[in-house]
GROMACS .gro file of C-alpha atoms in nm:
model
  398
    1UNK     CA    1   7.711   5.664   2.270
    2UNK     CA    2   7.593   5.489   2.579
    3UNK     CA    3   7.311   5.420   2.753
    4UNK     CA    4   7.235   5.295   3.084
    5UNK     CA    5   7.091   5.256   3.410
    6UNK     CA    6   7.231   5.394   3.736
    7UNK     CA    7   7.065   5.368   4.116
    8UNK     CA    8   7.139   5.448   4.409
    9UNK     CA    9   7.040   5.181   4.615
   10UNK     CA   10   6.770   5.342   4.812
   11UNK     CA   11   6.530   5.137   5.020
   12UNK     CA   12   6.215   5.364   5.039
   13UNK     CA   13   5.824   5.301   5.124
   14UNK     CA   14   5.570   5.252   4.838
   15UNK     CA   15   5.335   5.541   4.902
   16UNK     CA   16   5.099   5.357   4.763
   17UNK     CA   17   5.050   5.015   4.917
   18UNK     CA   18   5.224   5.137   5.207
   19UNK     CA   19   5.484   4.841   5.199
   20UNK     CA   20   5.892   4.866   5.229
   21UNK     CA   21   6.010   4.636   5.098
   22UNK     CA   22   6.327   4.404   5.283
   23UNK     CA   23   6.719   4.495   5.208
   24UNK     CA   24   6.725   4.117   5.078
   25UNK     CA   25   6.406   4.194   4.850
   26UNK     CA   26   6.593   4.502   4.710
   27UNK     CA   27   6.916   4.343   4.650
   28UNK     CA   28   6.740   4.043   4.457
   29UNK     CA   29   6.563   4.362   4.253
   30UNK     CA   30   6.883   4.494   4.165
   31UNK     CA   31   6.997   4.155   3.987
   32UNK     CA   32   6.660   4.137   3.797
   33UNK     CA   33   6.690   4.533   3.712
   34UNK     CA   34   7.035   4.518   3.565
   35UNK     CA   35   7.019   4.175   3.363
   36UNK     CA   36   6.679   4.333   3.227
   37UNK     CA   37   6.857   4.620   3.098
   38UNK     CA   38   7.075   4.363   2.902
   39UNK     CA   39   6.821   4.194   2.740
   40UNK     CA   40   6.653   4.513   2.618
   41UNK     CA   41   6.941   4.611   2.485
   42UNK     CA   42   7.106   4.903   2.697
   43UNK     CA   43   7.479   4.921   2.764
   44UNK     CA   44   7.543   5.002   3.116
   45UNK     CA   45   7.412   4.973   3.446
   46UNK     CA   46   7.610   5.177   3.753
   47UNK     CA   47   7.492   5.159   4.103
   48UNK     CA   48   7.574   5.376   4.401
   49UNK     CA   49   7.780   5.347   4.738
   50UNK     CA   50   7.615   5.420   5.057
   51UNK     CA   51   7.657   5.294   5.427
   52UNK     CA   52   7.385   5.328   5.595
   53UNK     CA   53   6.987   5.335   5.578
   54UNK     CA   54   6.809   5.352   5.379
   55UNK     CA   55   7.016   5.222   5.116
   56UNK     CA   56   7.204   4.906   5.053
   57UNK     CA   57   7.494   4.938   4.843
   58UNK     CA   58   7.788   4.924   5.071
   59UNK     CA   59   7.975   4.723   4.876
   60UNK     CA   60   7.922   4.779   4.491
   61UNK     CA   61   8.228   4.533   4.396
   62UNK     CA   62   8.026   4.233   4.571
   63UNK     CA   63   7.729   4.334   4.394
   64UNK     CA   64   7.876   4.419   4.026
   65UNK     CA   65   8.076   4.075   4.028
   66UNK     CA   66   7.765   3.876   4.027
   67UNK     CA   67   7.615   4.104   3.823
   68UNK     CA   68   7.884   4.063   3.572
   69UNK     CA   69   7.816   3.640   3.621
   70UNK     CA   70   7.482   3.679   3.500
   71UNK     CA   71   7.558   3.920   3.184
   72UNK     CA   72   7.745   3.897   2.881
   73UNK     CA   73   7.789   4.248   2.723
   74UNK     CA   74   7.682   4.498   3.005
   75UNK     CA   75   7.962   4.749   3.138
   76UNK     CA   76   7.940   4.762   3.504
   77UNK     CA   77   7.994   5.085   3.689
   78UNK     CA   78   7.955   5.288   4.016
   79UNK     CA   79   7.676   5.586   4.051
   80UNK     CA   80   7.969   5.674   4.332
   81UNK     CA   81   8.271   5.564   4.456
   82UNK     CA   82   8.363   5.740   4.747
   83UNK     CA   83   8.732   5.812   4.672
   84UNK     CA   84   8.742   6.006   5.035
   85UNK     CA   85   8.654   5.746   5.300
   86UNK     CA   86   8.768   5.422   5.085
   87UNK     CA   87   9.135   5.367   5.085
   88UNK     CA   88   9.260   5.368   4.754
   89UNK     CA   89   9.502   5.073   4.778
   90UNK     CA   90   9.139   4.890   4.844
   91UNK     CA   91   8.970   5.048   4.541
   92UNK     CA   92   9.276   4.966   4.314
   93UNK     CA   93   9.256   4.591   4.480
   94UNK     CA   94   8.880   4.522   4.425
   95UNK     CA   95   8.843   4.685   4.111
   96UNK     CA   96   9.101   4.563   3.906
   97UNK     CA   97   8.961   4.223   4.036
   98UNK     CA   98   8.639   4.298   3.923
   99UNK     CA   99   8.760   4.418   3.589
  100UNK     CA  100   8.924   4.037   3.513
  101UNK     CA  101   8.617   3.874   3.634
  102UNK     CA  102   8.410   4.078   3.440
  103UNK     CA  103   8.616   4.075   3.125
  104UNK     CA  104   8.699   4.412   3.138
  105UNK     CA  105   8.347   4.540   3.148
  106UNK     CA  106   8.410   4.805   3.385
  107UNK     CA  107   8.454   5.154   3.505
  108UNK     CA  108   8.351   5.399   3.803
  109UNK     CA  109   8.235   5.735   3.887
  110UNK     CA  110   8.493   5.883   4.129
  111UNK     CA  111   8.295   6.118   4.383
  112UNK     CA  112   8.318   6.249   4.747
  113UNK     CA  113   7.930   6.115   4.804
  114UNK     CA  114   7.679   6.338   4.977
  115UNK     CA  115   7.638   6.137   5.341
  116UNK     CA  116   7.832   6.388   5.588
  117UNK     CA  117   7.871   6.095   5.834
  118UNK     CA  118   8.005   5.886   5.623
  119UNK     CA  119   8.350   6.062   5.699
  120UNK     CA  120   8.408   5.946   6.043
  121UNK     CA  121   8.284   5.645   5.994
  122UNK     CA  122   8.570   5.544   5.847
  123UNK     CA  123   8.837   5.771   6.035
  124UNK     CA  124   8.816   6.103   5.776
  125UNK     CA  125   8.708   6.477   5.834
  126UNK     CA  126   8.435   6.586   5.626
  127UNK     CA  127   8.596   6.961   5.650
  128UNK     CA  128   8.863   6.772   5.457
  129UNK     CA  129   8.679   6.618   5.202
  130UNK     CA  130   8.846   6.792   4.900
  131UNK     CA  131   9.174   6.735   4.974
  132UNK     CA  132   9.092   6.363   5.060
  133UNK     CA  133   8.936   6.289   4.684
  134UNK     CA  134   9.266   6.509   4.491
  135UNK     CA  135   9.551   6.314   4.685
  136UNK     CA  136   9.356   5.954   4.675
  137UNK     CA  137   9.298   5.954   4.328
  138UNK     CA  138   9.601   6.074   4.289
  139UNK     CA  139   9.755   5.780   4.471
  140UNK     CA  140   9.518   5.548   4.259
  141UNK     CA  141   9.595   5.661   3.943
  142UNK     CA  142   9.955   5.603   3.976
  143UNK     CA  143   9.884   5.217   4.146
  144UNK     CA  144   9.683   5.095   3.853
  145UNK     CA  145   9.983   5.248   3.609
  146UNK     CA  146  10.323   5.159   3.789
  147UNK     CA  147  10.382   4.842   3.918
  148UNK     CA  148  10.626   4.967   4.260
  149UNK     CA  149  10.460   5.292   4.397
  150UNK     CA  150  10.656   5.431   4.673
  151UNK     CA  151  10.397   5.686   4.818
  152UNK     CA  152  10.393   5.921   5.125
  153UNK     CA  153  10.109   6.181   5.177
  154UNK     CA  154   9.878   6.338   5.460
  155UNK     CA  155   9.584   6.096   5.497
  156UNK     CA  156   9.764   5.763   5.489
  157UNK     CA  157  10.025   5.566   5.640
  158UNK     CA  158  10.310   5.610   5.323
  159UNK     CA  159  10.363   5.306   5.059
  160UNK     CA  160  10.707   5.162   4.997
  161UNK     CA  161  10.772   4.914   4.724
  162UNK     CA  162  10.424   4.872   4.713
  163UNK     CA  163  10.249   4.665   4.447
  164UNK     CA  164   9.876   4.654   4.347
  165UNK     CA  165   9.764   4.271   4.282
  166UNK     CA  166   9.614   4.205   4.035
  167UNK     CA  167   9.747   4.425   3.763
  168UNK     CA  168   9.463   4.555   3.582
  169UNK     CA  169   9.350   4.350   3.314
  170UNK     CA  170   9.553   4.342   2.974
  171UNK     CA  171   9.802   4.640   3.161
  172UNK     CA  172   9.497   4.953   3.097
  173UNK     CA  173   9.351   5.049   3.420
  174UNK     CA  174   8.902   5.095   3.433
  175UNK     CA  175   8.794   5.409   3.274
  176UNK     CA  176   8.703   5.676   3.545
  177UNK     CA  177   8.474   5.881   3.530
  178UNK     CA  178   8.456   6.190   3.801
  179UNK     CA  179   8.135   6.242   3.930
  180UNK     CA  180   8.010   6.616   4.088
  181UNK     CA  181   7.690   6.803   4.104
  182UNK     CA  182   7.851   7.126   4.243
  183UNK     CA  183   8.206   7.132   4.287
  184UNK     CA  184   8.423   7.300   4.002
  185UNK     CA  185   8.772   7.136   4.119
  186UNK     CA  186   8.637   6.769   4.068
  187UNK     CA  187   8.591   6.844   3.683
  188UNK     CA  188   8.958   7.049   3.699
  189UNK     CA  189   9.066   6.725   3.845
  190UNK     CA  190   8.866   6.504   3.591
  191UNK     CA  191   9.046   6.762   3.300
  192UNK     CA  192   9.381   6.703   3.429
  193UNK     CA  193   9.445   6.337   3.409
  194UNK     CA  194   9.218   6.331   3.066
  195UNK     CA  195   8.997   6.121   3.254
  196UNK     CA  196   8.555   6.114   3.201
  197UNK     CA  197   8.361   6.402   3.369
  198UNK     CA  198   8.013   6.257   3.480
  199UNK     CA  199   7.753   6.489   3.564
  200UNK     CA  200   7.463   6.378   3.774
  201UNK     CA  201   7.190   6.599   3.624
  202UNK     CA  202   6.877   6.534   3.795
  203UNK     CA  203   6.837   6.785   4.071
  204UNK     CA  204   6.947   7.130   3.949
  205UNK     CA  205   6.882   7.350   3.652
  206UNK     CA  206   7.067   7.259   3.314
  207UNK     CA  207   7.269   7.604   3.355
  208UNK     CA  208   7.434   7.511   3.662
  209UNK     CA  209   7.585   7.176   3.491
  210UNK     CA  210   7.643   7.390   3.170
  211UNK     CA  211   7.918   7.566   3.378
  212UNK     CA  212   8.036   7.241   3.509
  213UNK     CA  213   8.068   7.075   3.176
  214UNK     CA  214   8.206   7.443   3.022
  215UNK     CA  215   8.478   7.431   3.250
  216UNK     CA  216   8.543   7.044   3.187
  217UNK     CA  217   8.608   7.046   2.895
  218UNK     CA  218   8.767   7.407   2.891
  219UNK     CA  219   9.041   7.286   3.092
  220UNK     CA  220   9.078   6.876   2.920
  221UNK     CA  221   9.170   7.163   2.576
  222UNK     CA  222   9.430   7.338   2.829
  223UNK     CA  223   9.616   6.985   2.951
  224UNK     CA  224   9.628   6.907   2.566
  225UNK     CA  225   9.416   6.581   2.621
  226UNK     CA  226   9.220   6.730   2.260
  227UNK     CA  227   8.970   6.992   2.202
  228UNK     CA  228   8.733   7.077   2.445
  229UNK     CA  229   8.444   6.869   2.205
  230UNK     CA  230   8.664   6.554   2.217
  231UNK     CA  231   8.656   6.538   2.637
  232UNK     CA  232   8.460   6.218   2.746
  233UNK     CA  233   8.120   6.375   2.916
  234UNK     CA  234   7.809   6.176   3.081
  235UNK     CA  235   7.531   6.269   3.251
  236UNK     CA  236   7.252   6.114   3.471
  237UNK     CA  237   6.922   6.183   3.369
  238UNK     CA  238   6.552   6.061   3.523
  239UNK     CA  239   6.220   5.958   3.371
  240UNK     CA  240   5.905   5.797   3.401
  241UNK     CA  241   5.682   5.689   3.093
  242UNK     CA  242   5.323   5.524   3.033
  243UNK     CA  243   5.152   5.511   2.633
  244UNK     CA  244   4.958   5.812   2.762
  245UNK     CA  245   5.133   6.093   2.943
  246UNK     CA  246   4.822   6.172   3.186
  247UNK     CA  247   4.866   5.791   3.320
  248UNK     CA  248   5.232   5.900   3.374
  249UNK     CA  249   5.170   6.188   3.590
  250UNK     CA  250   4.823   6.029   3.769
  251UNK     CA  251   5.094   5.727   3.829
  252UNK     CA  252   5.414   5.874   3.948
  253UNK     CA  253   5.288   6.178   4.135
  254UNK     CA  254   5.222   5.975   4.486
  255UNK     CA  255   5.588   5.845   4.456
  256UNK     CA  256   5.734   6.213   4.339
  257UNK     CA  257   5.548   6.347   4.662
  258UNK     CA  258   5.665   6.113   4.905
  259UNK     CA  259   5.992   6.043   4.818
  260UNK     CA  260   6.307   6.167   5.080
  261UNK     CA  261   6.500   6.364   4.795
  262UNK     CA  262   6.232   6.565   4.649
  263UNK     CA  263   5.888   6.547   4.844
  264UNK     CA  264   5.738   6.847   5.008
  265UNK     CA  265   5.910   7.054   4.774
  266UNK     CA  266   5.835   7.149   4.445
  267UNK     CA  267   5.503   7.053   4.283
  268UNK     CA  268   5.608   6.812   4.040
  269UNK     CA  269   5.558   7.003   3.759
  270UNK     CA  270   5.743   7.265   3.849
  271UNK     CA  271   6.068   7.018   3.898
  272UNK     CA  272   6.041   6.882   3.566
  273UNK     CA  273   6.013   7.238   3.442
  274UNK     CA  274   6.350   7.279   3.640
  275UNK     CA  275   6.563   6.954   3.604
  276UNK     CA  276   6.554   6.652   3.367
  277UNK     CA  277   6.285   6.483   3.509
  278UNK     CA  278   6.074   6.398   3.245
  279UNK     CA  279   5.685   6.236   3.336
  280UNK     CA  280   5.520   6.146   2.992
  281UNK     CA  281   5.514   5.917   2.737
  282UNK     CA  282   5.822   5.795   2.550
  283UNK     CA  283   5.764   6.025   2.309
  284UNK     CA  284   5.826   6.314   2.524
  285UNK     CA  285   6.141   6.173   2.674
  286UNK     CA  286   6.301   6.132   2.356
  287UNK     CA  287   6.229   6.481   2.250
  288UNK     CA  288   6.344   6.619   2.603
  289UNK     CA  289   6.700   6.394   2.584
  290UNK     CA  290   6.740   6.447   2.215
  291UNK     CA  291   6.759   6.817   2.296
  292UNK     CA  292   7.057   6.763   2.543
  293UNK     CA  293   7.338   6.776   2.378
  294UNK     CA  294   7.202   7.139   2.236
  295UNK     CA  295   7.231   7.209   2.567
  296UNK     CA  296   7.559   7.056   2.682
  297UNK     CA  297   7.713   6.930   2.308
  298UNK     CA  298   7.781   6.593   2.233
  299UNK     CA  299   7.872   6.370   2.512
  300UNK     CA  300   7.909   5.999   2.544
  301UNK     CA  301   7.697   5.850   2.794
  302UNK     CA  302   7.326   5.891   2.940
  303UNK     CA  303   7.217   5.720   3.203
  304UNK     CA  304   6.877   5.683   3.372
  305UNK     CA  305   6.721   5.652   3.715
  306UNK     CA  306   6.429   5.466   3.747
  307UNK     CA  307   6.421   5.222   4.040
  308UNK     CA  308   6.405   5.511   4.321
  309UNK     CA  309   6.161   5.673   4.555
  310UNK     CA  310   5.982   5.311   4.632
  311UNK     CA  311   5.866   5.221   4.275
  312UNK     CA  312   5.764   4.857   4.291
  313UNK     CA  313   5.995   4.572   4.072
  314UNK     CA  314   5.716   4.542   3.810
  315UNK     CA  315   5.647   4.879   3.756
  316UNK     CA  316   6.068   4.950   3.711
  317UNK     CA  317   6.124   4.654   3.527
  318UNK     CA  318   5.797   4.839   3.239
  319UNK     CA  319   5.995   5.147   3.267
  320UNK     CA  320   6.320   4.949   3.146
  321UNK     CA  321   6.090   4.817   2.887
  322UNK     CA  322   5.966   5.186   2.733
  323UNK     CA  323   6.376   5.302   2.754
  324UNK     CA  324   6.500   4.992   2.587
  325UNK     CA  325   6.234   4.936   2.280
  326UNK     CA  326   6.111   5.280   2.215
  327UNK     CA  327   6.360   5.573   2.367
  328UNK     CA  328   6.690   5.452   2.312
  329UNK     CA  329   6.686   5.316   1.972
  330UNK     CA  330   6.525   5.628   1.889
  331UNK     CA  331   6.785   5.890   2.059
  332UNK     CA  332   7.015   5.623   1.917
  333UNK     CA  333   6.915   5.716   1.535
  334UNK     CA  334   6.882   6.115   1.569
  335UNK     CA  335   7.214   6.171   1.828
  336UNK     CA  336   7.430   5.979   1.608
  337UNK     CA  337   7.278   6.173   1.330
  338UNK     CA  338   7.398   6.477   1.428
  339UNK     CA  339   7.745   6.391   1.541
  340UNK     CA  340   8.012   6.549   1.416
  341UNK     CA  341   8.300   6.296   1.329
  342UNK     CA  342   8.572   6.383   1.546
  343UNK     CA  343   8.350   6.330   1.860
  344UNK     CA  344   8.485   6.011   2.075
  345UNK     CA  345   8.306   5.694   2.060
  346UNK     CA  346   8.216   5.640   2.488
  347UNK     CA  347   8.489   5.432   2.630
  348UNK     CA  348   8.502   5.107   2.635
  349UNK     CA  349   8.783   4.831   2.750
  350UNK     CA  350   8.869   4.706   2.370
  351UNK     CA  351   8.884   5.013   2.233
  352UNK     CA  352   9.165   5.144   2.530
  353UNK     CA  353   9.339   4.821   2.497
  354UNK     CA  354   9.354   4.898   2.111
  355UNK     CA  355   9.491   5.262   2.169
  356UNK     CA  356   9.719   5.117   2.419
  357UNK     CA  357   9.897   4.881   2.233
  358UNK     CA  358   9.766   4.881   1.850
  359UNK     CA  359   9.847   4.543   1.698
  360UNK     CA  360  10.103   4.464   1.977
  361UNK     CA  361   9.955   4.163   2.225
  362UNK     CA  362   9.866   4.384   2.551
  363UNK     CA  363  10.048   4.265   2.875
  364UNK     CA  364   9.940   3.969   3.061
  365UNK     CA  365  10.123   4.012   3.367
  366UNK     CA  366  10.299   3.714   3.522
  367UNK     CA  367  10.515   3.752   3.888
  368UNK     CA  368  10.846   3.596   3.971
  369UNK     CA  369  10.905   3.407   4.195
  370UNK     CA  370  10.888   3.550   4.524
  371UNK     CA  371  11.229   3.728   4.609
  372UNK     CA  372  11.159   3.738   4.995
  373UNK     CA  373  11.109   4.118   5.031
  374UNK     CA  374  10.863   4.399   4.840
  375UNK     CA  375  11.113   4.718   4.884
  376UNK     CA  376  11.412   4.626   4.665
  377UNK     CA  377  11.451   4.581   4.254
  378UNK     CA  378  11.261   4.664   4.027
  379UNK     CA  379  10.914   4.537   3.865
  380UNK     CA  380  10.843   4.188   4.051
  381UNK     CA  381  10.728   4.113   3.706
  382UNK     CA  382  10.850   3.931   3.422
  383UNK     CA  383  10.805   4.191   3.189
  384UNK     CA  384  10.800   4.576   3.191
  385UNK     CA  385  10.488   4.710   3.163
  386UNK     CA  386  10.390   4.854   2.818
  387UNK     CA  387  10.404   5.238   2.797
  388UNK     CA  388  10.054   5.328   2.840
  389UNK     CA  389   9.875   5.637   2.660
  390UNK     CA  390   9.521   5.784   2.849
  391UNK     CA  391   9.222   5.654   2.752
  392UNK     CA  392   9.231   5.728   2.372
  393UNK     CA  393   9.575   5.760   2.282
  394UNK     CA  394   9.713   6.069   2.421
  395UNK     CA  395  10.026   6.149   2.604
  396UNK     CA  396  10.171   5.899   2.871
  397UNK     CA  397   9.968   5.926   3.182
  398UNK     CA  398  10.039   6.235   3.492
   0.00000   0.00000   0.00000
């Protein structure tokens, strides 16, 4: 199982000093956030996509690639990528070059984002948004597997002889993970392709996700991807921790009130009551997160938010600190514990490549020479590309 960091880049007002800080203070933060979670010792560290203020995470490729300079084990992700409003010739471009330059550390959380106008911004209809995520990740799953896509749908100009550069590294595409907090067809589409069904978990009650995840992995069982306890679930999760749990809540109740998402709403208390929000000591966020998969079975990645709502560096960088020495090792120990054997390991690059190819060498693709034209022949390859399974093994990909 993983664990991890995800943010979503928000730029917001300490409450309590009354400072904001810069965008170029924020986006130094984010470095110093995500290498921290490496030393501590978690796996992953996803960050969101937004374009505009009061966040700064327009481009997540730019920011994961130096990320991925500074780190040697950490698997980079997206808290979003907005598979509506980005063209997916672009995300199947820049993320198969950030998967070689990261070593294959890499994988992203397809989703339609929640910034209404977002959509035309970049020339899209919100009213379509649903139909814009099925046919572009549609389109994207099929350029990271064949090497010539000829392509014609509604929201695009059509692809002929088309060819993704580079080939994604070693021939198997990044995991993806689809990402909803309300909309059942985004985990029918995460079921069908066998793909990871991430769900965000921090705002509503743990029986509205239930149905989410129910249906998930209801419907991975019905494309014959495995049983519905083998589908590949994660979920987002939030906490914040001191030694004592009253310095928790005296501490993080200015920021809770304040803060865009979830001030002048419910007391505090009452949303942890609600959601996963969980203000204590570490002690009480391991009990509270050991008890998920009771709640939603066994799943393969957790991921935390902790640099939101205007929390200063220092005071995100301690609650790294508590997750990495005392919670995870802990959930670590008593979730593996429990885990029945047939569960999937999370996913990671080696272990696709492995059920990819087995023993074989996996493809290191290598053009011809340029034939003067991209819409006739075949593969402007030297080899074929190796038939490729889903992400652990199954049938060749839809």
């Amino acid at each position: 199982m993983q664990f991890g960091l995800f943010s979503v880049s928000d730029i917001t007002r300490d409450p309590v000093t009354g400072r904001t800080p810069s965008e170029a203070e924020r986006i130094r933060d984010i470095v110093t956030i995500a290498t921290h979670a490496e030393e501590v010792g978690l796996d992953v560290f996803a960050i969101g996509e937004h374009h505009n203020p009061p966040f700064f995470s327009s481009s997540p490729t730019t920011t994961l690639a130096y990320i991925a300079a500074q780190t040697k084990r950490l698997i980079l992700s997206t808290a979003t990528t907005l598979i509506t409003t980005n063209d997916p010739v672009k995300i199947a471009e820049d993320y198969a070059m950030l998967q070689h330059l990261a070593g294959g550390r890499v994988d992203l959380v397809m989703g339609r984002g929640n910034t209404g106008p977002v959509y035309p911004w970049f020339g899209q209809d919100i009213r379509q948004g649903l139909p814009l995520a099925i046919e572009n990740y549609a389109l994207l799953h099929r350029l990271w597997r064949e090497d010539v896509v000829d392509w014609e749908g509604k929201f695009r100009s059509a692809l002929n002889g088309f060819t993704s550069t580079p080939r994604p590294l070693d021939g198997v595409p990044p995991f993806v993970w689809h990402g909803s907090i309300r909309t059942p067809e985004i985990a029918e589409q995460a079921a069908y392709y066998g793909d990871g069904f991430f769900a965000n978990n921090i705002f509503w009650p743990k029986e509205h996700y239930q149905r989410l995840i129910a249906l998930y992995r209801q419907r991975f069982a019905h494309y014959g991807h495995g049983t519905p306890e083998q589908a590949i679930v994660g979920l987002g999760g939030q906490a914040f921790m001191a030694k004592r749990s009253q310095d928790a809540v005296e501490k993080f109740r200015p920021y809770f009130n304040a803060a865009p998402v979830y001030g002048n709403g419910p007391a505090m208390e009452d949303f942890t009551e609600m959601t996963p929000l969980t203000v204590g000591s570490p002690q009480q966020v391991i009990d509270r997160y050991a008890s998920m998969r009771e709640t939603f079975g066994d799943y393969q990645r957790q991921l935390f938010l902790v640099d939101h709502a205007g929390l200063p560096l220092k005071t995100v960088l301690e609650q790294i600190d508590f997750l990495g020495l005392e919670v995870v090792p802990v959930l670590r120990r008593e979730l593996q514990s429990a885990r029945p054997a047939a569960t999937p390991d999370a996913p990671t690059h080696a272990a696709r490549v492995r059920a990819a190819y087995g023993d074989r060498e996996p493809r290191q693709s290598r053009p011809n020479a340029n034939r003067g034209d991209n819409v006739t022949g075949g593969s402007p390859y030297q080899d074929a590309p190796a038939p490729q399974g889903s992400a652990f093994g199954k049938a060749a990909a839809r």
